[in-house]
PDB file of C-alpha atoms in Angstrom:
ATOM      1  CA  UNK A   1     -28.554  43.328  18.300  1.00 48.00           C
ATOM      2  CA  UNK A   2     -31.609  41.794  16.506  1.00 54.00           C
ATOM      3  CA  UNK A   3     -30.492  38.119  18.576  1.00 54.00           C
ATOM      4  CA  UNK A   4     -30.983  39.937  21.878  1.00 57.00           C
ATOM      5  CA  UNK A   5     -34.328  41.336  20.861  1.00 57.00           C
ATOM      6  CA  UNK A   6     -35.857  38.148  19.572  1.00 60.00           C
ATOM      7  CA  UNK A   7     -34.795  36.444  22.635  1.00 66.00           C
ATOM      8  CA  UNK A   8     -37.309  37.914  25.056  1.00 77.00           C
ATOM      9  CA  UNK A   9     -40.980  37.380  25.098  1.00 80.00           C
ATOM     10  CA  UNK A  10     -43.537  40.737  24.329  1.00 86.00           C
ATOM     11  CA  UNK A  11     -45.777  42.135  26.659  1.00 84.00           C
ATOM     12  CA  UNK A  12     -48.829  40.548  24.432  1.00 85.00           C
ATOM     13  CA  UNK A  13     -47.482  37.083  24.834  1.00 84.00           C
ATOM     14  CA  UNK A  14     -46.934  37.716  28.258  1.00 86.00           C
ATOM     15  CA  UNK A  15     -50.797  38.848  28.956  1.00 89.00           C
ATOM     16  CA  UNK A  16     -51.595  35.959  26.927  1.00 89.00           C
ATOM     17  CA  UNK A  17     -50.259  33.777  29.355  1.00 87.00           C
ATOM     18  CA  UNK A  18     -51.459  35.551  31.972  1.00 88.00           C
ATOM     19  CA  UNK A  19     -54.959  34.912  31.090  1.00 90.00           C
ATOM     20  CA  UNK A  20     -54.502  31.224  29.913  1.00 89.00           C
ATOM     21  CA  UNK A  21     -52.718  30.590  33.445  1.00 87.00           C
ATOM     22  CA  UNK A  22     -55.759  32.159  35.557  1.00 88.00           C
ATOM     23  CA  UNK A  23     -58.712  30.573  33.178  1.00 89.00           C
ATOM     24  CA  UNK A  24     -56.901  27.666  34.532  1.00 90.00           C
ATOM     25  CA  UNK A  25     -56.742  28.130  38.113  1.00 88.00           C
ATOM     26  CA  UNK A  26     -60.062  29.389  38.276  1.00 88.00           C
ATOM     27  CA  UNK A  27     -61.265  25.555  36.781  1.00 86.00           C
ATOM     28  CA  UNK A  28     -59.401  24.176  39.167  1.00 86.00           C
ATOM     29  CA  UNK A  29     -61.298  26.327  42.257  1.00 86.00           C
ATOM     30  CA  UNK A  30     -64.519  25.933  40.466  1.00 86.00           C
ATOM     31  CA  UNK A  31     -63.936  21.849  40.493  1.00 85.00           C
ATOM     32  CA  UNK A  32     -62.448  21.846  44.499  1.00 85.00           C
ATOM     33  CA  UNK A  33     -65.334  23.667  45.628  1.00 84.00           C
ATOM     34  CA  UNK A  34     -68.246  21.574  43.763  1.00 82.00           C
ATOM     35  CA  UNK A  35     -65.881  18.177  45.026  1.00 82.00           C
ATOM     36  CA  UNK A  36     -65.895  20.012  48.957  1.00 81.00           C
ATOM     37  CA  UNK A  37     -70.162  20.525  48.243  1.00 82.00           C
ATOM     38  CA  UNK A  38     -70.175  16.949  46.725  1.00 81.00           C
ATOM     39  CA  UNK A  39     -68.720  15.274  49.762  1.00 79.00           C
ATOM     40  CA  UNK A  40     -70.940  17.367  52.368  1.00 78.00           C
ATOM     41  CA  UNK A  41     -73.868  16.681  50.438  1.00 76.00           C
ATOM     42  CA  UNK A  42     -72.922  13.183  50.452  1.00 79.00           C
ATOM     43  CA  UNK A  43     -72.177  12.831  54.013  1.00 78.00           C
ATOM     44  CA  UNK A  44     -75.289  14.360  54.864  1.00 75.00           C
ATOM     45  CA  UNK A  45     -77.220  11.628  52.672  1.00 77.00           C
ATOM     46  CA  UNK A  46     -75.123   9.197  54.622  1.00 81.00           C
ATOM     47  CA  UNK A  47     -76.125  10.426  58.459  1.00 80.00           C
ATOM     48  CA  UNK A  48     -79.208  10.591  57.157  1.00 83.00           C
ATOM     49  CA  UNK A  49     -80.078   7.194  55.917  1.00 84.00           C
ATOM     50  CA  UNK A  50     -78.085   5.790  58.822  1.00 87.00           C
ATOM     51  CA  UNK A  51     -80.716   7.581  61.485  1.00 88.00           C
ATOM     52  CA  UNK A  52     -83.338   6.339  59.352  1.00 90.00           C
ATOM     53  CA  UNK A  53     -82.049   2.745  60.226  1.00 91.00           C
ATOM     54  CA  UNK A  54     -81.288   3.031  63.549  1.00 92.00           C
ATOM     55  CA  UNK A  55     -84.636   4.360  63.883  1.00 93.00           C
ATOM     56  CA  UNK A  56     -86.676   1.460  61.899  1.00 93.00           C
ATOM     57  CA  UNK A  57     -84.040  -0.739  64.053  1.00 94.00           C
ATOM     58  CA  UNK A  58     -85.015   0.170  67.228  1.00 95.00           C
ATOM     59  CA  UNK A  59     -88.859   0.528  66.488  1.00 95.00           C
ATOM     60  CA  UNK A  60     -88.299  -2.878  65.392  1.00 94.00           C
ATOM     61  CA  UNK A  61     -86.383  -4.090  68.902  1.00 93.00           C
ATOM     62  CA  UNK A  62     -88.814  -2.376  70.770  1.00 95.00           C
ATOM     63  CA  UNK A  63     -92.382  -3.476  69.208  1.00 95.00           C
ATOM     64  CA  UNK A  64     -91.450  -6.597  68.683  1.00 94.00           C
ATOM     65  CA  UNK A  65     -90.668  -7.500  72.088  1.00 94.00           C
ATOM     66  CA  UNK A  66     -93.999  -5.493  73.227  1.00 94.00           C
ATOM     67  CA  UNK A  67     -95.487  -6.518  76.834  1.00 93.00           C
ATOM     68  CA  UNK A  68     -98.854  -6.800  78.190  1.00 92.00           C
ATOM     69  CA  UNK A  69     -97.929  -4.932  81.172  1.00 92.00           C
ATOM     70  CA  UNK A  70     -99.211  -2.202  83.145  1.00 92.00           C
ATOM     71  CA  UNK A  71     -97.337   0.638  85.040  1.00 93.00           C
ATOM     72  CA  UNK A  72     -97.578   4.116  86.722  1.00 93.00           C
ATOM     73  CA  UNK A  73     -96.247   7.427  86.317  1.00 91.00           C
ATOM     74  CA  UNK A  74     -94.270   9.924  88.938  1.00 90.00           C
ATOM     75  CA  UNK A  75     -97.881  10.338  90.321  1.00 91.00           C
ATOM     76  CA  UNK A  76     -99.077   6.597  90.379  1.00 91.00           C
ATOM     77  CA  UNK A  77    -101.623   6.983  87.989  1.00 92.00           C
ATOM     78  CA  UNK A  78    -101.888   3.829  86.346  1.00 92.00           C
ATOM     79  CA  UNK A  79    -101.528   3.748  82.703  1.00 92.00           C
ATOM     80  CA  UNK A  80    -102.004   1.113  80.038  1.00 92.00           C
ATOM     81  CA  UNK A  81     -99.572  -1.551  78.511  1.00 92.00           C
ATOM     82  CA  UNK A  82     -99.429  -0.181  75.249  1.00 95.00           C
ATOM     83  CA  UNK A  83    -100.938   3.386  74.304  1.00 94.00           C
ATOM     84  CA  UNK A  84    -100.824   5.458  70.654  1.00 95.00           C
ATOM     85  CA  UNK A  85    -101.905   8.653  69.402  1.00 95.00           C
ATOM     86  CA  UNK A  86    -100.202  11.058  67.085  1.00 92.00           C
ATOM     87  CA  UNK A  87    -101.862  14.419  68.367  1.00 91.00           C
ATOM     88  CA  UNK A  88    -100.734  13.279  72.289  1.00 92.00           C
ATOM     89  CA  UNK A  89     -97.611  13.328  74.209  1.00 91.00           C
ATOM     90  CA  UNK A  90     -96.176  10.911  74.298  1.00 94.00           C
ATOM     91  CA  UNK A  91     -96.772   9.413  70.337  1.00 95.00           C
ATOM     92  CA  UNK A  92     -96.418   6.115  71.588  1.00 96.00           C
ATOM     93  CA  UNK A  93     -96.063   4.050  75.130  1.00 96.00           C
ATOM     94  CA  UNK A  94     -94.886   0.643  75.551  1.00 95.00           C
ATOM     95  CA  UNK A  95     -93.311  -2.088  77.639  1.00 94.00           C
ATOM     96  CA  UNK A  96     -90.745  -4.122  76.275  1.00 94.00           C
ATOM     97  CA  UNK A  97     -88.960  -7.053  77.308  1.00 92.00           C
ATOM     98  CA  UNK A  98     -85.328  -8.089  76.721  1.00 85.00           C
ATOM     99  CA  UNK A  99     -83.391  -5.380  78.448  1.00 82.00           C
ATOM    100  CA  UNK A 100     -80.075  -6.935  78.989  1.00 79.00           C
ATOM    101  CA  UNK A 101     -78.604  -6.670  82.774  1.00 76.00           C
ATOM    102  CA  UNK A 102     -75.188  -7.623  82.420  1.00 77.00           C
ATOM    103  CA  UNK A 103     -74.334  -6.213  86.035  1.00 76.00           C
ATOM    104  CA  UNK A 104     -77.231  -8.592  87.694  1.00 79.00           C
ATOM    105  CA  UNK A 105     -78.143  -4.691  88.713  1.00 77.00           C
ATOM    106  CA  UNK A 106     -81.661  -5.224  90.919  1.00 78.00           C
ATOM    107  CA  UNK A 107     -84.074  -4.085  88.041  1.00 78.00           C
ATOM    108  CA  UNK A 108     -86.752  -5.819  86.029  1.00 83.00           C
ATOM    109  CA  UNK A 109     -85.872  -7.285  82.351  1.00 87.00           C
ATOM    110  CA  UNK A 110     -88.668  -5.365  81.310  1.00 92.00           C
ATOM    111  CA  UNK A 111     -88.433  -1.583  80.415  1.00 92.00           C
ATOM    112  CA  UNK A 112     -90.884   1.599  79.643  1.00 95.00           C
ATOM    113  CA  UNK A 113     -90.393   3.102  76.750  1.00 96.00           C
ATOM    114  CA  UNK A 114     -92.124   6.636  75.328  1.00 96.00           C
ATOM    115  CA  UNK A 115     -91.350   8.080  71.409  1.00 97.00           C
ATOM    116  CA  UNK A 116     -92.452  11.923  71.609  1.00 96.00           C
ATOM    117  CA  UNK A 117     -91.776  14.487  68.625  1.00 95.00           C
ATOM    118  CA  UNK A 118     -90.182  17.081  70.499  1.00 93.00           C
ATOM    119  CA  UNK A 119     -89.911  20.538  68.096  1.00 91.00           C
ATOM    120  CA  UNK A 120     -88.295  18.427  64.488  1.00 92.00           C
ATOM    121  CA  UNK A 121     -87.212  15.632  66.427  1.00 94.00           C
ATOM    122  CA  UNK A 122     -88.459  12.169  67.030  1.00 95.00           C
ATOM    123  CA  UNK A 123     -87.202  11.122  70.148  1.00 96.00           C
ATOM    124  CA  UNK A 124     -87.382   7.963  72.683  1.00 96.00           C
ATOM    125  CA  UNK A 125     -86.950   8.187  76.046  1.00 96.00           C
ATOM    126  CA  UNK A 126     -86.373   5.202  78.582  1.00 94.00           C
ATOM    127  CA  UNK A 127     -87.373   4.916  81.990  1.00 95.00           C
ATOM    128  CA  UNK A 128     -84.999   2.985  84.936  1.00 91.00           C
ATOM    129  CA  UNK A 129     -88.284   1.437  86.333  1.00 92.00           C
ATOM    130  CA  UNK A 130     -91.433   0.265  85.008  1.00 92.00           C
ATOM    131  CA  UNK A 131     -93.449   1.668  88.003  1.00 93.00           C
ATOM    132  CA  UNK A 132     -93.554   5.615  89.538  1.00 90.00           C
ATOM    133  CA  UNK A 133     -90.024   7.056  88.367  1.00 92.00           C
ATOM    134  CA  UNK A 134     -88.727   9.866  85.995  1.00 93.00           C
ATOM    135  CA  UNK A 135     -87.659   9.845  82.458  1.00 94.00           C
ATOM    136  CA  UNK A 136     -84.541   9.286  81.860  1.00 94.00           C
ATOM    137  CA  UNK A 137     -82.351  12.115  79.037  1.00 96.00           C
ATOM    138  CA  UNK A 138     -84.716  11.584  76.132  1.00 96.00           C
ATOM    139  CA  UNK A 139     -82.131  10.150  73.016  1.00 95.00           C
ATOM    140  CA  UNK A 140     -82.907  11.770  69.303  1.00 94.00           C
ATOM    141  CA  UNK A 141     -84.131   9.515  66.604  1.00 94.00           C
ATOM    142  CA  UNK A 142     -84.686  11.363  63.911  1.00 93.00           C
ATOM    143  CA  UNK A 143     -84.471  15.069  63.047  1.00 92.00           C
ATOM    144  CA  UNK A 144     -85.726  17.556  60.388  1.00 92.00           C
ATOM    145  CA  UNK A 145     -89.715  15.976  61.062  1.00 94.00           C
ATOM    146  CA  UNK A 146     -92.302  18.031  60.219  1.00 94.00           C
ATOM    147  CA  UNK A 147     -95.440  15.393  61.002  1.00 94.00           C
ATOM    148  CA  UNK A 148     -96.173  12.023  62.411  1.00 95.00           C
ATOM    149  CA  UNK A 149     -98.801   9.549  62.225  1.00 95.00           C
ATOM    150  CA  UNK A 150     -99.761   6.429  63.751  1.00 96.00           C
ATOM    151  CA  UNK A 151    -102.318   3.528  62.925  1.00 96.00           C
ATOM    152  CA  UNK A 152    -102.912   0.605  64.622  1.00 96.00           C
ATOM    153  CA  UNK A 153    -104.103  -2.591  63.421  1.00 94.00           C
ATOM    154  CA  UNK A 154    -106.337  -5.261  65.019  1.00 92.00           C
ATOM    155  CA  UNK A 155    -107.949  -8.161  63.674  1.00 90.00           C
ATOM    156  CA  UNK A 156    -108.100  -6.573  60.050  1.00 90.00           C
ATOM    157  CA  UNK A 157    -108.857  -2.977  60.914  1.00 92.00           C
ATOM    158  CA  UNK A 158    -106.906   0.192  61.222  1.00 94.00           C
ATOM    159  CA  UNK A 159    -107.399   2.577  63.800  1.00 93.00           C
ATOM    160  CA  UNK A 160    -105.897   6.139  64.614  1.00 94.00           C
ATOM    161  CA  UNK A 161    -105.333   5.811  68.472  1.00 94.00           C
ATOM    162  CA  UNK A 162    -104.850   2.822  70.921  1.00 95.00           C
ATOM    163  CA  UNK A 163    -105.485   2.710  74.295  1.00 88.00           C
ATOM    164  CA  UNK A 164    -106.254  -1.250  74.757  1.00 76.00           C
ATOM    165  CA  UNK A 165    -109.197  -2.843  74.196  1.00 73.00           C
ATOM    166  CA  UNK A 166    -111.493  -5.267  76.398  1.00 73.00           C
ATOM    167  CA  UNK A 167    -109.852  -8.188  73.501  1.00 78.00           C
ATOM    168  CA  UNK A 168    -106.286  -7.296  73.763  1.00 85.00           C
ATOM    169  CA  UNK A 169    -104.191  -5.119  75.440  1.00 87.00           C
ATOM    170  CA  UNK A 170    -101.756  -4.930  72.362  1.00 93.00           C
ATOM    171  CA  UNK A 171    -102.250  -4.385  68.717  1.00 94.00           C
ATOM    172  CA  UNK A 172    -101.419  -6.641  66.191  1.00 93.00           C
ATOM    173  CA  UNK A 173     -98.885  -4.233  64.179  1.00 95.00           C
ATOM    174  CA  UNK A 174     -98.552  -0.445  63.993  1.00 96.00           C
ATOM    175  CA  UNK A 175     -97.301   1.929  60.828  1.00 96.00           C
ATOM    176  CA  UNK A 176     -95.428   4.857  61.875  1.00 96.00           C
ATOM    177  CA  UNK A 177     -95.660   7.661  58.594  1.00 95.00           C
ATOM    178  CA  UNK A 178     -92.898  10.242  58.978  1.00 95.00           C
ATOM    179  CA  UNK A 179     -92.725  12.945  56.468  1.00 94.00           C
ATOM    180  CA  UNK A 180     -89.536  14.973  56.799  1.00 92.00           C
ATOM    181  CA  UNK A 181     -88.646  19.075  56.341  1.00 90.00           C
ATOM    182  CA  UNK A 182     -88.059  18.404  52.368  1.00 88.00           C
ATOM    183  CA  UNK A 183     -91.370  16.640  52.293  1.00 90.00           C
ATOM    184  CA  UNK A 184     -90.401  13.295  51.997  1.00 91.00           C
ATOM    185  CA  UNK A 185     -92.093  10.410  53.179  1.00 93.00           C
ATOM    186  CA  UNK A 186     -91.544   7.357  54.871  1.00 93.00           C
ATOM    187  CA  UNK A 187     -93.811   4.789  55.923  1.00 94.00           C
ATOM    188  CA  UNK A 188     -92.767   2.100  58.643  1.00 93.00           C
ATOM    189  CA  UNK A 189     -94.718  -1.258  59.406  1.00 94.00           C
ATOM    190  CA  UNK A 190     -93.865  -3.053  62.090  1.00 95.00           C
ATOM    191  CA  UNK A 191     -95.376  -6.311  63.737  1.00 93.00           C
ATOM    192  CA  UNK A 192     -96.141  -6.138  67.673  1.00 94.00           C
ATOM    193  CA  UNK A 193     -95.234  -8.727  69.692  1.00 86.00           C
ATOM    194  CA  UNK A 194     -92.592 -10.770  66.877  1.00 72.00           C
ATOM    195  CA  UNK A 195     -91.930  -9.580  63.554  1.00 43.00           C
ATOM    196  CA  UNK A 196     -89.815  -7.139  61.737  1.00 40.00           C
ATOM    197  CA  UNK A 197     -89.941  -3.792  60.163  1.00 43.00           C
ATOM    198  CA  UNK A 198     -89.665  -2.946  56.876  1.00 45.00           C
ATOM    199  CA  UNK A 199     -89.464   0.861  55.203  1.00 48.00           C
ATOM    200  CA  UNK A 200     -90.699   2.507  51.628  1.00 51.00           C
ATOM    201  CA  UNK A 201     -89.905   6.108  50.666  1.00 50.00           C
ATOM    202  CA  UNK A 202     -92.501   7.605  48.259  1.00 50.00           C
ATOM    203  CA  UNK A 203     -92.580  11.386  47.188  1.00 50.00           C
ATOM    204  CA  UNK A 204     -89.302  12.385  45.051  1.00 44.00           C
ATOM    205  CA  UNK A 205     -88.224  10.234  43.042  1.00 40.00           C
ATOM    206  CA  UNK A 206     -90.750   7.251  44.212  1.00 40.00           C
ATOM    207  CA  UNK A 207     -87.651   5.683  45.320  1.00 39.00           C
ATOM    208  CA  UNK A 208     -88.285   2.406  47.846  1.00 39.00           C
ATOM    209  CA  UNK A 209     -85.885   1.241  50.280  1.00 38.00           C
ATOM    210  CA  UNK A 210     -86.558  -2.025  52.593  1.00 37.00           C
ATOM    211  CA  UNK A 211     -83.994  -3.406  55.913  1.00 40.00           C
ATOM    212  CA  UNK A 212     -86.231  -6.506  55.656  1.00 41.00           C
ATOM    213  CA  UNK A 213     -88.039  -8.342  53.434  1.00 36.00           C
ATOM    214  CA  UNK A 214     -90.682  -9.961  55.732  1.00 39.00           C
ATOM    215  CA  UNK A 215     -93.465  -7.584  54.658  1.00 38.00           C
ATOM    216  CA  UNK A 216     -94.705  -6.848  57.616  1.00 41.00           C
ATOM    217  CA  UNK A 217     -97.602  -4.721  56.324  1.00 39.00           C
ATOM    218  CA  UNK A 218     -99.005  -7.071  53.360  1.00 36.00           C
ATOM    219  CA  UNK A 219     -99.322  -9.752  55.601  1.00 36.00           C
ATOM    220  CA  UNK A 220    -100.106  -8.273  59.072  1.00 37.00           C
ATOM    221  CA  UNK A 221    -101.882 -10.898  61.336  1.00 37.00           C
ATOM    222  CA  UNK A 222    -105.412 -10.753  61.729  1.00 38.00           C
ATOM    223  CA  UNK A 223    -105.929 -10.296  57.556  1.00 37.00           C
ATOM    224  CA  UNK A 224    -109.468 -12.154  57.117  1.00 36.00           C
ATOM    225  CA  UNK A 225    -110.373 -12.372  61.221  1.00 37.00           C
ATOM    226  CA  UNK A 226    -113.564 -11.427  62.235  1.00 38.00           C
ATOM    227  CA  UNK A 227    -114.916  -7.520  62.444  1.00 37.00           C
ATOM    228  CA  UNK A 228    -112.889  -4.970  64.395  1.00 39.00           C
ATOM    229  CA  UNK A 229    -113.314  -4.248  67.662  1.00 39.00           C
ATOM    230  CA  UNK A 230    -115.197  -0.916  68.922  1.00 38.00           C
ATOM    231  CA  UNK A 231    -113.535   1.884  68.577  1.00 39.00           C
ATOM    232  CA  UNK A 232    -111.596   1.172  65.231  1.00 38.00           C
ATOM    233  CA  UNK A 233    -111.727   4.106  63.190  1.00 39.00           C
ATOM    234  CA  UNK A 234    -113.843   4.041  59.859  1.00 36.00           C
ATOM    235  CA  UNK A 235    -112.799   2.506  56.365  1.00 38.00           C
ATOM    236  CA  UNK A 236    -110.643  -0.028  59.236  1.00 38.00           C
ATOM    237  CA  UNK A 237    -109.137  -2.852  56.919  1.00 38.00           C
ATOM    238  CA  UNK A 238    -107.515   0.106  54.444  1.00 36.00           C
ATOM    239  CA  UNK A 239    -104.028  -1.521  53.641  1.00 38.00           C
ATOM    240  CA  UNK A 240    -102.776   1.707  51.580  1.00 36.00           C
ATOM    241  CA  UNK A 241    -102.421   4.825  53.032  1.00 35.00           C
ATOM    242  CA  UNK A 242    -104.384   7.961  52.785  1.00 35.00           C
TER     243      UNK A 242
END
């Protein structure tokens, strides 16, 4: 009788094990779900930084193949080669060369290209001709912007807008500053006509990431030229931002 008793377990030791059993699988929830936010939250990081390339990539392509050409909207107004202003619509206009044709299609090699912030996103839209046709399905950049600004150097000084000039027709470089929903920020320098882009991050953290190492804003061209043209906006020649 008292070896059949002892053989059992008691309802205590059974509780006990219970509870030891559940502390246990509630780690193991608690661990799956913070490894299930860890992965989002890294994926998200990922698409992120990768749309921050492609755009610096394809401000790059596009400025640095810039054109001093004219064209004309739907309505044949005729507009100018290369044209900037953050408070318009589009941010930024520009011709560019090197659009490749592999059909022999009967188009120009040269292309119209418009970068518009459209609600939180930074878009670019291309245009089949250079001269009187619609917009083609705008493609998005960038999203989660909250602001954009623009600056455009020539011969040594900054200036908020472009519209050409009676010297040139095309700046000598342009910084794009992008701050994002989480106020991040992210300045761009680019070089207009050859040249490559390079990006810094400043705001949490004071991280700085760069896809080049050419520097295109330390040593923009025209550093030491003679005074800027009219129009340039005052304190031109600023190399830091505001």
């Amino acid at each position: 009788m008292n070896a059949r008793r002892d053989a059992g377990f008691t309802l205590v030791e059974v509780m006990i094990a219970l509870m030891i059993f559940g502390m246990i699988a509630a780690a193991g929830v608690a661990l799956l779900a913070f490894s299930v936010r860890a992965q989002g939250a890294s994926a998200v990081a990922l698409d992120d930084t990768g749309a921050l390339s492609r755009l610096s990539s394809i401000l790059t392509a596009d400025l640095a193949q810039a054109q001093d050409r004219n064209t004309r909207d739907v309505n044949g107004v005729l507009l100018p080669a290369f044209s900037g202003d953050a408070a318009a619509t589009p941010l930024l206009r520009l011709v560019r060369a090197g659009w490749s044709n592999p059909d022999q299609a009967p188009r120009a090699e040269l292309q119209k290209v418009e970068y518009r912030l459209e609600g939180d996103g930074l878009e670019r839209v291309a245009y089949p001709a250079l001269d009187g046709a619609a917009a083609l399905p705008p493609a998005l950049l960038l999203d989660r912007v909250r602001t954009v600004q623009l600056r455009f150097r020539y011969r040594g000084a900054w200036s908020d807008t472009w519209q050409g000039n009676p010297r040139a027709a095309l700046p000598q470089a342009v910084e794009l500053v992008v701050t994002r929903a989480d106020s991040r920020l992210y300045r761009l320098l680019f070089l207009v006509g050859t040249g490559a882009g390079r990006v810094q991050e400043s705001g949490a953290g004071g991280r700085e990431a760069s896809n080049d190492g050419s520097g295109a804003g330390a040593g923009a061209p025209g550093a030491g030229s003679p005074p800027p043209s009219p129009g340039a906006s005052p304190g031109g020649g600023r190399d830091a931002l505001r």
